[in-house]
Amino acid sequence: MFEIIILTAMSILCVNTEIAPRLLLNDGFKIPIVGLGTGTTTDEAVRDAIEAGYRHIDTSLNYKDSEKTIGKALKDLISEGKIKREELFIVSKLETSDHERSRVPIGIKQSLDNLGLKYLDQYLIHHPQSGVDVLETWRGMEDVHKQGLTKSIGVSNFDEEQIDRILANATVKPVTNQVQCNPYHNQKKLHDYLSKHNITLTAWSPLGGTFGSENLLKDSKLVSIGHKHNVTAAQVALRYQIQRNIIVIPKSLNKKYILENIDLFNFKLTDEDITEIDSLNKIQ
Ligand code: NDP
């Protein structure tokens, strides 16, 4: 009887340890190379991900109720003793309505409030275009960084020219640029530029996106490389990025896929596989 109680208590408390290796950022912090995308999400998906060993979650103020859903799930998981705040890596984004320097603290505080957190691990400018000079917005990002509301700051959907302007004027360098990136749009040129400046690339829609994943994941080359390694086309698409030191944030609401999308560390693509996947790129 006593043993049954202990075993039950252990299984309630049990979550997988962190699975994805961490990548070093230019400010010394380390990000798990696989995160959960939450363009839409559920309490169950967040719990499944944390229990499967995810520690990195990507969200935004404008992903409907995602921040609130994530906040509630994390609060429960923390109070159940399954995870500690400091083990998590939470990323959120500044929306265009808050691009004035004085509004950046308002934007981040709203996200923190939704998430029930005191700080973010990474805060990104979601889009460069808003009618406000990006340098003004970046000063606001540096303000909230200095205030300790986020550990790192970065950008999303920026091109080389926009990043050059930040680098020429910034006190704090962006740690990442989050852009669309998958085998059909591999961002080689931008990735080379970012690597040269020690800025990571984070791949959104790494599976082709909500409306494009069916096409990408049926690609005969990805499927056949997957067969060779006994994995799915989705795992090939994600592993391809990891071998390029690119961070991936696949989104799923489905437990089977959530598990699959982080089960990437028991196989390795060969140089020939990588060359073949490179050849799928459709956008220069
Ligand atoms: P993804 O490339 O992650 O694809 C998600 C789609 O793939 C969903 O339809 C999902 O279905 C399906 N899927 C997930 N895993 C598998 C699998 N193993 N096998 C087959 N199908 C699978 O698209 P997103 O556009 O959602 O991008 C990921 C995240 O990037 C977003 O959720 C968001 O966090 C971020 N993002 C950032 C943007 C930016 O501007 N910075 C823009 C867009 C996204 P199901 O849910 O049913 O499992």
PDB file of C-alpha atoms in Angstrom, residues 39-245:
ATOM      1  CA  GLY A  39       0.272  30.722 -32.662  1.00  0.00           C
ATOM      2  CA  THR A  40      -2.676  28.834 -31.233  1.00  0.00           C
ATOM      3  CA  THR A  41      -2.370  26.627 -28.193  1.00  0.00           C
ATOM      4  CA  THR A  42      -4.199  24.887 -25.376  1.00  0.00           C
ATOM      5  CA  ASP A  43      -3.591  24.157 -21.715  1.00  0.00           C
ATOM      6  CA  GLU A  44      -3.128  20.493 -22.663  1.00  0.00           C
ATOM      7  CA  ALA A  45      -0.541  21.237 -25.388  1.00  0.00           C
ATOM      8  CA  VAL A  46       1.573  23.310 -22.975  1.00  0.00           C
ATOM      9  CA  ARG A  47       1.381  20.597 -20.304  1.00  0.00           C
ATOM     10  CA  ASP A  48       2.190  17.854 -22.836  1.00  0.00           C
ATOM     11  CA  ALA A  49       5.188  19.854 -24.047  1.00  0.00           C
ATOM     12  CA  ILE A  50       6.631  20.540 -20.592  1.00  0.00           C
ATOM     13  CA  GLU A  51       6.033  16.939 -19.539  1.00  0.00           C
ATOM     14  CA  ALA A  52       7.778  15.765 -22.738  1.00  0.00           C
ATOM     15  CA  GLY A  53      10.872  17.827 -21.864  1.00  0.00           C
ATOM     16  CA  TYR A  54      10.307  21.134 -23.712  1.00  0.00           C
ATOM     17  CA  ARG A  55      11.497  24.154 -21.746  1.00  0.00           C
ATOM     18  CA  HIS A  56      11.265  26.863 -24.420  1.00  0.00           C
ATOM     19  CA  ILE A  57       7.900  28.385 -25.366  1.00  0.00           C
ATOM     20  CA  ASP A  58       7.420  31.010 -28.087  1.00  0.00           C
ATOM     21  CA  THR A  59       4.421  33.320 -27.864  1.00  0.00           C
ATOM     22  CA  SER A  60       3.199  36.855 -28.565  1.00  0.00           C
ATOM     23  CA  LEU A  61       0.732  39.401 -27.276  1.00  0.00           C
ATOM     24  CA  ASN A  62      -1.232  39.013 -30.509  1.00  0.00           C
ATOM     25  CA  TYR A  63      -1.601  35.202 -30.502  1.00  0.00           C
ATOM     26  CA  LYS A  64      -5.208  35.437 -29.312  1.00  0.00           C
ATOM     27  CA  ASP A  65      -5.316  34.034 -25.766  1.00  0.00           C
ATOM     28  CA  SER A  66      -2.060  32.081 -25.999  1.00  0.00           C
ATOM     29  CA  GLU A  67      -0.195  34.094 -23.360  1.00  0.00           C
ATOM     30  CA  LYS A  68      -3.024  33.648 -20.855  1.00  0.00           C
ATOM     31  CA  THR A  69      -3.360  29.947 -21.661  1.00  0.00           C
ATOM     32  CA  ILE A  70       0.402  29.433 -21.258  1.00  0.00           C
ATOM     33  CA  GLY A  71       0.417  31.476 -18.033  1.00  0.00           C
ATOM     34  CA  LYS A  72      -2.319  29.355 -16.469  1.00  0.00           C
ATOM     35  CA  ALA A  73      -0.676  26.058 -17.502  1.00  0.00           C
ATOM     36  CA  LEU A  74       2.745  27.155 -16.190  1.00  0.00           C
ATOM     37  CA  LYS A  75       1.275  28.399 -12.915  1.00  0.00           C
ATOM     38  CA  ASP A  76      -0.352  24.986 -12.377  1.00  0.00           C
ATOM     39  CA  LEU A  77       2.789  23.050 -13.368  1.00  0.00           C
ATOM     40  CA  ILE A  78       4.923  25.186 -11.040  1.00  0.00           C
ATOM     41  CA  SER A  79       2.506  24.801  -8.130  1.00  0.00           C
ATOM     42  CA  GLU A  80       2.351  21.019  -8.747  1.00  0.00           C
ATOM     43  CA  GLY A  81       6.157  21.006  -8.349  1.00  0.00           C
ATOM     44  CA  LYS A  82       6.698  19.751 -11.923  1.00  0.00           C
ATOM     45  CA  ILE A  83       8.806  22.658 -13.105  1.00  0.00           C
ATOM     46  CA  LYS A  84      10.542  25.752 -11.767  1.00  0.00           C
ATOM     47  CA  ARG A  85      10.391  29.185 -13.420  1.00  0.00           C
ATOM     48  CA  GLU A  86      14.169  29.325 -13.769  1.00  0.00           C
ATOM     49  CA  GLU A  87      14.151  26.090 -15.830  1.00  0.00           C
ATOM     50  CA  LEU A  88      11.873  27.673 -18.440  1.00  0.00           C
ATOM     51  CA  PHE A  89      12.773  29.837 -21.442  1.00  0.00           C
ATOM     52  CA  ILE A  90       9.833  32.072 -22.359  1.00  0.00           C
ATOM     53  CA  VAL A  91       9.823  34.281 -25.444  1.00  0.00           C
ATOM     54  CA  SER A  92       7.217  36.917 -26.291  1.00  0.00           C
ATOM     55  CA  LYS A  93       6.942  39.794 -28.749  1.00  0.00           C
ATOM     56  CA  LEU A  94       6.241  43.507 -28.955  1.00  0.00           C
ATOM     57  CA  GLU A  95       3.381  44.441 -31.255  1.00  0.00           C
ATOM     58  CA  THR A  96       3.326  47.365 -33.710  1.00  0.00           C
ATOM     59  CA  SER A  97       0.822  49.375 -31.598  1.00  0.00           C
ATOM     60  CA  ASP A  98       3.520  49.659 -28.892  1.00  0.00           C
ATOM     61  CA  HIS A  99       6.508  50.692 -31.031  1.00  0.00           C
ATOM     62  CA  GLU A 100       6.981  54.152 -29.478  1.00  0.00           C
ATOM     63  CA  ARG A 101       9.770  54.110 -26.915  1.00  0.00           C
ATOM     64  CA  SER A 102       7.395  55.092 -24.091  1.00  0.00           C
ATOM     65  CA  ARG A 103       4.983  52.257 -24.983  1.00  0.00           C
ATOM     66  CA  VAL A 104       7.505  49.389 -25.012  1.00  0.00           C
ATOM     67  CA  PRO A 105       7.301  48.943 -21.189  1.00  0.00           C
ATOM     68  CA  ILE A 106       3.492  48.934 -21.498  1.00  0.00           C
ATOM     69  CA  GLY A 107       3.668  46.162 -24.123  1.00  0.00           C
ATOM     70  CA  ILE A 108       6.012  43.925 -22.167  1.00  0.00           C
ATOM     71  CA  LYS A 109       4.126  44.451 -18.906  1.00  0.00           C
ATOM     72  CA  GLN A 110       0.909  43.366 -20.587  1.00  0.00           C
ATOM     73  CA  SER A 111       2.607  40.165 -21.800  1.00  0.00           C
ATOM     74  CA  LEU A 112       4.110  39.535 -18.355  1.00  0.00           C
ATOM     75  CA  ASP A 113       0.718  40.074 -16.789  1.00  0.00           C
ATOM     76  CA  ASN A 114      -0.935  37.625 -19.210  1.00  0.00           C
ATOM     77  CA  LEU A 115       1.803  35.066 -18.566  1.00  0.00           C
ATOM     78  CA  GLY A 116       1.860  35.620 -14.802  1.00  0.00           C
ATOM     79  CA  LEU A 117       5.634  36.094 -14.916  1.00  0.00           C
ATOM     80  CA  LYS A 118       8.043  38.681 -13.511  1.00  0.00           C
ATOM     81  CA  TYR A 119      10.449  38.523 -16.446  1.00  0.00           C
ATOM     82  CA  LEU A 120      10.777  37.077 -19.959  1.00  0.00           C
ATOM     83  CA  ASP A 121      13.827  35.219 -21.205  1.00  0.00           C
ATOM     84  CA  GLN A 122      13.592  36.871 -24.606  1.00  0.00           C
ATOM     85  CA  TYR A 123      11.530  39.787 -25.940  1.00  0.00           C
ATOM     86  CA  LEU A 124      11.418  40.440 -29.694  1.00  0.00           C
ATOM     87  CA  ILE A 125      10.155  43.267 -31.904  1.00  0.00           C
ATOM     88  CA  HIS A 126       7.576  41.229 -33.842  1.00  0.00           C
ATOM     89  CA  HIS A 127       7.616  43.285 -37.061  1.00  0.00           C
ATOM     90  CA  PRO A 128       9.870  46.133 -38.228  1.00  0.00           C
ATOM     91  CA  GLN A 129       7.189  48.170 -40.032  1.00  0.00           C
ATOM     92  CA  SER A 130       4.898  50.404 -37.960  1.00  0.00           C
ATOM     93  CA  GLY A 131       5.560  54.015 -38.955  1.00  0.00           C
ATOM     94  CA  VAL A 132       7.859  54.408 -35.922  1.00  0.00           C
ATOM     95  CA  ASP A 133      11.607  54.442 -36.561  1.00  0.00           C
ATOM     96  CA  VAL A 134      12.953  51.066 -35.546  1.00  0.00           C
ATOM     97  CA  LEU A 135      15.813  52.767 -33.662  1.00  0.00           C
ATOM     98  CA  GLU A 136      13.301  54.474 -31.375  1.00  0.00           C
ATOM     99  CA  THR A 137      11.630  51.119 -30.718  1.00  0.00           C
ATOM    100  CA  TRP A 138      15.030  49.525 -30.077  1.00  0.00           C
ATOM    101  CA  ARG A 139      15.771  52.187 -27.422  1.00  0.00           C
ATOM    102  CA  GLY A 140      12.543  51.118 -25.711  1.00  0.00           C
ATOM    103  CA  MET A 141      13.701  47.493 -25.934  1.00  0.00           C
ATOM    104  CA  GLU A 142      17.002  48.488 -24.303  1.00  0.00           C
ATOM    105  CA  ASP A 143      15.017  50.273 -21.542  1.00  0.00           C
ATOM    106  CA  VAL A 144      13.004  47.154 -20.614  1.00  0.00           C
ATOM    107  CA  HIS A 145      16.167  45.059 -20.829  1.00  0.00           C
ATOM    108  CA  LYS A 146      17.892  47.422 -18.396  1.00  0.00           C
ATOM    109  CA  GLN A 147      14.874  47.270 -16.082  1.00  0.00           C
ATOM    110  CA  GLY A 148      15.235  43.467 -15.905  1.00  0.00           C
ATOM    111  CA  LEU A 149      11.847  42.782 -17.501  1.00  0.00           C
ATOM    112  CA  THR A 150      13.568  40.536 -20.045  1.00  0.00           C
ATOM    113  CA  LYS A 151      16.936  38.786 -20.040  1.00  0.00           C
ATOM    114  CA  SER A 152      17.573  39.172 -23.775  1.00  0.00           C
ATOM    115  CA  ILE A 153      16.193  41.288 -26.597  1.00  0.00           C
ATOM    116  CA  GLY A 154      15.924  40.556 -30.287  1.00  0.00           C
ATOM    117  CA  VAL A 155      13.945  41.082 -33.468  1.00  0.00           C
ATOM    118  CA  SER A 156      11.660  39.236 -35.836  1.00  0.00           C
ATOM    119  CA  ASN A 157      11.027  39.554 -39.575  1.00  0.00           C
ATOM    120  CA  PHE A 158      13.947  42.005 -39.985  1.00  0.00           C
ATOM    121  CA  ASP A 159      16.141  42.192 -43.087  1.00  0.00           C
ATOM    122  CA  GLU A 160      19.904  42.811 -43.193  1.00  0.00           C
ATOM    123  CA  GLU A 161      19.550  46.556 -43.691  1.00  0.00           C
ATOM    124  CA  GLN A 162      17.274  46.961 -40.672  1.00  0.00           C
ATOM    125  CA  ILE A 163      19.647  44.923 -38.498  1.00  0.00           C
ATOM    126  CA  ASP A 164      22.664  46.903 -39.775  1.00  0.00           C
ATOM    127  CA  ARG A 165      20.994  50.100 -38.534  1.00  0.00           C
ATOM    128  CA  ILE A 166      20.422  48.606 -35.096  1.00  0.00           C
ATOM    129  CA  LEU A 167      23.984  47.285 -34.891  1.00  0.00           C
ATOM    130  CA  ALA A 168      25.392  50.694 -35.832  1.00  0.00           C
ATOM    131  CA  ASN A 169      23.418  52.466 -33.095  1.00  0.00           C
ATOM    132  CA  ALA A 170      22.672  49.953 -30.338  1.00  0.00           C
ATOM    133  CA  THR A 171      24.094  49.603 -26.862  1.00  0.00           C
ATOM    134  CA  VAL A 172      22.631  46.089 -26.596  1.00  0.00           C
ATOM    135  CA  LYS A 173      22.885  43.809 -29.629  1.00  0.00           C
ATOM    136  CA  PRO A 174      19.884  41.679 -30.745  1.00  0.00           C
ATOM    137  CA  VAL A 175      20.409  38.012 -29.824  1.00  0.00           C
ATOM    138  CA  THR A 176      18.181  36.589 -32.535  1.00  0.00           C
ATOM    139  CA  ASN A 177      16.160  37.343 -35.650  1.00  0.00           C
ATOM    140  CA  GLN A 178      13.024  35.177 -35.825  1.00  0.00           C
ATOM    141  CA  VAL A 179      12.007  34.651 -39.457  1.00  0.00           C
ATOM    142  CA  GLN A 180      10.134  32.177 -41.618  1.00  0.00           C
ATOM    143  CA  CYS A 181      12.554  29.350 -42.352  1.00  0.00           C
ATOM    144  CA  ASN A 182      12.071  25.791 -43.592  1.00  0.00           C
ATOM    145  CA  PRO A 183      13.467  23.607 -46.406  1.00  0.00           C
ATOM    146  CA  TYR A 184      11.410  25.503 -49.025  1.00  0.00           C
ATOM    147  CA  HIS A 185      12.687  28.864 -47.715  1.00  0.00           C
ATOM    148  CA  ASN A 186      16.018  28.124 -46.100  1.00  0.00           C
ATOM    149  CA  GLN A 187      17.193  31.730 -45.616  1.00  0.00           C
ATOM    150  CA  LYS A 188      20.811  30.848 -46.431  1.00  0.00           C
ATOM    151  CA  LYS A 189      21.873  34.418 -47.206  1.00  0.00           C
ATOM    152  CA  LEU A 190      20.252  35.930 -44.111  1.00  0.00           C
ATOM    153  CA  HIS A 191      21.584  33.080 -41.964  1.00  0.00           C
ATOM    154  CA  ASP A 192      25.148  33.689 -43.214  1.00  0.00           C
ATOM    155  CA  TYR A 193      24.781  37.412 -42.454  1.00  0.00           C
ATOM    156  CA  LEU A 194      23.411  36.746 -38.944  1.00  0.00           C
ATOM    157  CA  SER A 195      26.119  34.168 -38.189  1.00  0.00           C
ATOM    158  CA  LYS A 196      28.775  36.705 -39.175  1.00  0.00           C
ATOM    159  CA  HIS A 197      27.323  39.053 -36.515  1.00  0.00           C
ATOM    160  CA  ASN A 198      26.905  36.283 -33.913  1.00  0.00           C
ATOM    161  CA  ILE A 199      23.108  36.616 -34.011  1.00  0.00           C
ATOM    162  CA  THR A 200      21.056  33.411 -34.009  1.00  0.00           C
ATOM    163  CA  LEU A 201      18.259  32.672 -36.447  1.00  0.00           C
ATOM    164  CA  THR A 202      15.001  31.349 -35.010  1.00  0.00           C
ATOM    165  CA  ALA A 203      12.823  29.561 -37.575  1.00  0.00           C
ATOM    166  CA  TRP A 204       9.092  30.234 -37.526  1.00  0.00           C
ATOM    167  CA  SER A 205       6.858  27.906 -39.567  1.00  0.00           C
ATOM    168  CA  PRO A 206       9.693  25.332 -39.565  1.00  0.00           C
ATOM    169  CA  LEU A 207       7.183  22.725 -40.807  1.00  0.00           C
ATOM    170  CA  GLY A 208       5.792  24.977 -43.525  1.00  0.00           C
ATOM    171  CA  GLY A 209       3.158  26.678 -41.372  1.00  0.00           C
ATOM    172  CA  THR A 210      -0.430  25.897 -40.491  1.00  0.00           C
ATOM    173  CA  PHE A 211      -1.541  26.023 -44.120  1.00  0.00           C
ATOM    174  CA  GLY A 212       1.682  24.825 -45.761  1.00  0.00           C
ATOM    175  CA  SER A 213       2.833  21.921 -43.619  1.00  0.00           C
ATOM    176  CA  GLU A 214       0.847  19.394 -45.657  1.00  0.00           C
ATOM    177  CA  ASN A 215       2.786  20.283 -48.814  1.00  0.00           C
ATOM    178  CA  LEU A 216       6.214  20.413 -47.179  1.00  0.00           C
ATOM    179  CA  LEU A 217       5.741  17.278 -45.107  1.00  0.00           C
ATOM    180  CA  LYS A 218       4.644  15.307 -48.187  1.00  0.00           C
ATOM    181  CA  ASP A 219       7.759  16.298 -50.109  1.00  0.00           C
ATOM    182  CA  SER A 220       9.120  13.052 -51.584  1.00  0.00           C
ATOM    183  CA  LYS A 221      12.760  13.920 -50.775  1.00  0.00           C
ATOM    184  CA  LEU A 222      12.002  14.673 -47.112  1.00  0.00           C
ATOM    185  CA  VAL A 223       9.876  11.531 -46.864  1.00  0.00           C
ATOM    186  CA  SER A 224      12.575   9.316 -48.383  1.00  0.00           C
ATOM    187  CA  ILE A 225      15.368  10.788 -46.218  1.00  0.00           C
ATOM    188  CA  GLY A 226      13.048  10.143 -43.268  1.00  0.00           C
ATOM    189  CA  HIS A 227      12.576   6.493 -44.287  1.00  0.00           C
ATOM    190  CA  LYS A 228      16.341   6.034 -44.380  1.00  0.00           C
ATOM    191  CA  HIS A 229      16.679   7.271 -40.784  1.00  0.00           C
ATOM    192  CA  ASN A 230      13.378   5.762 -39.591  1.00  0.00           C
ATOM    193  CA  VAL A 231      11.895   9.173 -38.767  1.00  0.00           C
ATOM    194  CA  THR A 232       9.145  11.370 -40.260  1.00  0.00           C
ATOM    195  CA  ALA A 233       9.483  14.163 -42.838  1.00  0.00           C
ATOM    196  CA  ALA A 234       8.697  16.627 -40.009  1.00  0.00           C
ATOM    197  CA  GLN A 235      11.652  15.325 -37.996  1.00  0.00           C
ATOM    198  CA  VAL A 236      13.908  15.637 -41.066  1.00  0.00           C
ATOM    199  CA  ALA A 237      12.775  19.272 -41.603  1.00  0.00           C
ATOM    200  CA  LEU A 238      13.485  20.138 -37.942  1.00  0.00           C
ATOM    201  CA  ARG A 239      16.763  18.229 -37.686  1.00  0.00           C
ATOM    202  CA  TYR A 240      17.970  20.026 -40.848  1.00  0.00           C
ATOM    203  CA  GLN A 241      17.702  23.355 -38.984  1.00  0.00           C
ATOM    204  CA  ILE A 242      19.311  22.042 -35.814  1.00  0.00           C
ATOM    205  CA  GLN A 243      22.357  20.870 -37.771  1.00  0.00           C
ATOM    206  CA  ARG A 244      22.597  24.464 -39.101  1.00  0.00           C
ATOM    207  CA  ASN A 245      22.453  25.806 -35.493  1.00  0.00           C
TER     208      ASN A 245
END
